[in-house]
mmCIF file of C-alpha atoms in Angstrom:
data_model
loop_
_atom_site.group_PDB
_atom_site.id
_atom_site.type_symbol
_atom_site.label_atom_id
_atom_site.label_comp_id
_atom_site.label_asym_id
_atom_site.label_seq_id
_atom_site.Cartn_x
_atom_site.Cartn_y
_atom_site.Cartn_z
ATOM 1 C CA MET A 61 -26.672 -22.296 30.495
ATOM 2 C CA TYR A 62 -27.908 -20.563 27.390
ATOM 3 C CA ALA A 63 -27.243 -23.550 25.155
ATOM 4 C CA THR A 64 -26.705 -27.270 25.370
ATOM 5 C CA VAL A 65 -24.332 -29.459 23.375
ATOM 6 C CA ASP A 66 -27.283 -30.445 21.165
ATOM 7 C CA ASP A 67 -28.183 -26.776 20.575
ATOM 8 C CA VAL A 68 -24.632 -26.058 19.449
ATOM 9 C CA TYR A 69 -24.729 -28.952 16.982
ATOM 10 C CA GLU A 70 -28.148 -27.884 15.678
ATOM 11 C CA ILE A 71 -27.241 -24.195 15.231
ATOM 12 C CA ALA A 72 -23.567 -24.309 14.251
ATOM 13 C CA GLY A 73 -23.102 -27.900 13.154
ATOM 14 C CA VAL A 74 -20.209 -28.407 15.565
ATOM 15 C CA SER A 75 -19.802 -31.159 18.137
ATOM 16 C CA VAL A 76 -18.304 -29.799 21.334
ATOM 17 C CA ASP A 77 -17.652 -31.125 24.788
ATOM 18 C CA LEU A 78 -19.068 -29.663 27.982
ATOM 19 C CA ALA A 79 -15.804 -27.906 28.908
ATOM 20 C CA THR A 80 -15.759 -25.928 25.638
ATOM 21 C CA LEU A 81 -19.443 -25.105 26.072
ATOM 22 C CA LYS A 82 -18.794 -23.721 29.561
ATOM 23 C CA LYS A 83 -15.900 -21.593 28.286
ATOM 24 C CA ALA A 84 -18.047 -20.204 25.482
ATOM 25 C CA GLN A 85 -20.858 -19.549 27.962
ATOM 26 C CA ALA A 86 -18.515 -17.555 30.198
ATOM 27 C CA ILE A 87 -17.254 -15.513 27.239
ATOM 28 C CA ILE A 88 -20.789 -14.712 26.079
ATOM 29 C CA GLU A 89 -21.861 -13.719 29.603
ATOM 30 C CA THR A 90 -18.867 -11.384 29.796
ATOM 31 C CA ALA A 91 -19.463 -9.897 26.353
ATOM 32 C CA SER A 92 -23.197 -9.404 26.879
ATOM 33 C CA GLY A 93 -22.802 -7.961 30.355
ATOM 34 C CA ARG A 94 -25.435 -10.200 31.951
ATOM 35 C CA PRO A 95 -25.101 -13.542 33.721
ATOM 36 C CA VAL A 96 -27.538 -16.249 32.747
ATOM 37 C CA GLU A 97 -29.505 -15.860 35.998
ATOM 38 C CA LEU A 98 -30.550 -12.294 35.127
ATOM 39 C CA VAL A 99 -31.848 -12.977 31.596
ATOM 40 C CA THR A 100 -35.560 -13.767 31.625
ATOM 41 C CA ASP A 101 -36.825 -12.576 28.244
ATOM 42 C CA THR A 102 -37.251 -15.505 25.851
ATOM 43 C CA THR A 103 -36.099 -13.507 22.822
ATOM 44 C CA ASP A 104 -32.889 -12.547 24.600
ATOM 45 C CA VAL A 105 -32.300 -16.188 25.567
ATOM 46 C CA LEU A 106 -32.727 -17.249 21.917
ATOM 47 C CA TRP A 107 -30.153 -14.686 20.742
ATOM 48 C CA LEU A 108 -27.715 -15.666 23.477
ATOM 49 C CA ARG A 109 -28.191 -19.364 22.670
ATOM 50 C CA LYS A 110 -27.115 -18.573 19.103
ATOM 51 C CA ALA A 111 -24.199 -16.503 20.384
ATOM 52 C CA VAL A 112 -22.947 -19.421 22.496
ATOM 53 C CA ALA A 113 -23.237 -21.771 19.514
ATOM 54 C CA TYR A 114 -21.305 -19.383 17.269
ATOM 55 C CA GLN A 115 -18.666 -18.933 19.951
ATOM 56 C CA CYS A 116 -18.279 -22.708 20.286
ATOM 57 C CA ALA A 117 -17.781 -22.992 16.519
ATOM 58 C CA TYR A 118 -15.222 -20.172 16.697
ATOM 59 C CA MET A 119 -13.361 -22.043 19.434
ATOM 60 C CA GLU A 120 -13.663 -25.442 17.733
ATOM 61 C CA ASP A 121 -10.009 -26.034 16.792
ATOM 62 C CA ASP A 122 -8.404 -24.843 20.027
ATOM 63 C CA PRO A 123 -10.775 -23.856 22.861
ATOM 64 C CA THR A 124 -8.018 -22.136 24.843
ATOM 65 C CA SER A 125 -6.620 -20.048 21.981
ATOM 66 C CA VAL A 126 -9.098 -17.208 22.572
ATOM 67 C CA PHE A 127 -7.500 -16.665 25.967
ATOM 68 C CA GLU A 128 -4.012 -16.349 24.472
ATOM 69 C CA GLN A 129 -4.432 -14.383 21.226
ATOM 70 C CA PRO A 130 -2.919 -10.929 21.064
ATOM 71 C CA ASN A 131 -4.800 -8.270 19.134
ATOM 72 C CA LEU A 132 -1.865 -7.469 16.871
ATOM 73 C CA GLU A 133 -2.485 -5.917 13.444
ATOM 74 C CA SER A 134 1.082 -5.406 12.309
ATOM 75 C CA TYR A 135 4.614 -5.738 13.568
ATOM 76 C CA SER A 136 7.752 -4.372 11.975
ATOM 77 C CA HIS A 137 11.091 -5.594 13.215
ATOM 78 C CA GLY A 138 13.184 -2.598 12.090
ATOM 79 C CA ASP A 139 12.210 -0.181 14.822
ATOM 80 C CA ASP A 140 10.191 -2.690 16.836
ATOM 81 C CA LYS A 141 6.871 -1.102 15.931
ATOM 82 C CA MET A 142 3.705 -2.903 17.016
ATOM 83 C CA VAL A 143 0.228 -1.795 15.977
ATOM 84 C CA MET A 144 -2.551 -3.129 18.169
ATOM 85 C CA GLY A 145 -6.009 -3.558 16.669
ATOM 86 C CA ASP A 146 -9.395 -2.658 18.039
ATOM 87 C CA LYS A 147 -11.311 -5.802 17.087
ATOM 88 C CA LYS A 148 -12.125 -8.436 19.657
ATOM 89 C CA VAL A 149 -10.179 -11.578 18.757
ATOM 90 C CA TRP A 150 -11.645 -13.491 21.679
ATOM 91 C CA LEU A 151 -15.234 -13.087 20.459
ATOM 92 C CA SER A 152 -16.735 -14.573 17.324
ATOM 93 C CA PRO A 153 -18.044 -11.949 14.851
ATOM 94 C CA LEU A 154 -21.344 -13.843 14.570
ATOM 95 C CA ALA A 155 -21.636 -14.023 18.350
ATOM 96 C CA GLU A 156 -20.982 -10.284 18.536
ATOM 97 C CA ASN A 157 -23.832 -9.650 16.094
ATOM 98 C CA ALA A 158 -26.166 -11.936 18.050
ATOM 99 C CA ILE A 159 -25.312 -10.151 21.302
ATOM 100 C CA GLY A 160 -26.107 -6.846 19.611
ATOM 101 C CA ASN A 161 -29.717 -7.997 19.195
ATOM 102 C CA VAL A 162 -30.518 -8.471 22.886
ATOM 103 C CA SER A 163 -32.925 -5.990 24.416
ATOM 104 C CA TRP A 164 -30.498 -4.214 26.757
ATOM 105 C CA ARG A 165 -27.977 -3.512 23.970
ATOM 106 C CA LYS A 166 -30.410 -1.844 21.567
ATOM 107 C CA SER A 167 -30.788 1.855 21.013
ATOM 108 C CA ARG A 168 -32.767 3.824 23.546
ATOM 109 C CA PHE A 169 -34.033 6.415 21.088
ATOM 110 C CA VAL A 170 -36.604 8.812 22.490
ATOM 111 C CA SER A 171 -38.930 10.521 20.052
ATOM 112 C CA PHE A 172 -40.535 13.869 20.631
ATOM 113 C CA PRO A 173 -43.697 15.239 19.058
ATOM 114 C CA PRO A 174 -43.198 17.856 16.352
ATOM 115 C CA MET A 175 -42.743 21.345 17.705
ATOM 116 C CA ASN A 176 -45.171 24.171 16.918
ATOM 117 C CA TYR A 177 -42.711 26.949 16.145
ATOM 118 C CA ARG A 178 -45.234 29.792 16.238
ATOM 119 C CA LYS A 179 -46.515 28.716 19.628
ATOM 120 C CA GLU A 180 -42.972 28.331 20.970
ATOM 121 C CA LYS A 181 -41.913 31.736 19.588
ATOM 122 C CA ARG A 182 -44.939 33.354 21.255
ATOM 123 C CA ARG A 183 -44.113 31.634 24.547
ATOM 124 C CA GLN A 184 -40.513 32.838 24.393
ATOM 125 C CA ASP A 185 -41.612 36.385 23.516
ATOM 126 C CA CYS A 186 -44.023 36.442 26.456
ATOM 127 C CA GLU A 187 -41.330 35.124 28.785
ATOM 128 C CA THR A 188 -38.816 37.705 27.520
ATOM 129 C CA THR A 189 -41.326 40.534 27.980
ATOM 130 C CA TRP A 190 -42.143 39.334 31.490
ATOM 131 C CA MET A 191 -38.435 39.182 32.395
ATOM 132 C CA ARG A 192 -37.783 42.660 31.000
ATOM 133 C CA ASN A 193 -40.693 44.124 32.961
ATOM 134 C CA ARG A 194 -39.628 42.353 36.152
ATOM 135 C CA TRP A 195 -35.875 42.971 36.024
ATOM 136 C CA TRP A 196 -36.077 44.905 39.279
ATOM 137 C CA ALA A 197 -37.481 41.836 41.117
ATOM 138 C CA TRP A 198 -34.161 40.024 40.788
#
């Protein structure tokens, strides 16, 4: 478990029972894409502990409502038009932000050293000249 009942009360100020905590834990594991057994980094565990606490607070009134909510933005009765939304109604917005801070969800940006354009142009010119002189070898 990422969090305990005491952790939830300390972080979110909500008293929950063990059943609600287990439901929130399962939702956070699904949303983060990693079960608790695979998370070893302490920073990731801290973020996921907060995510579970926020999810418990989100589920405070009715713990089963997140399993039943449709993602409906608007409904018009005239032509029976339903517009479904793209936001996750089963996941707390704060929990979603906390999950975004774990190490495997961050950007994998790769930086490259600055390019020397003159050197690259010379290399390309030499390669072009070599290919033009060796066209018969192909």
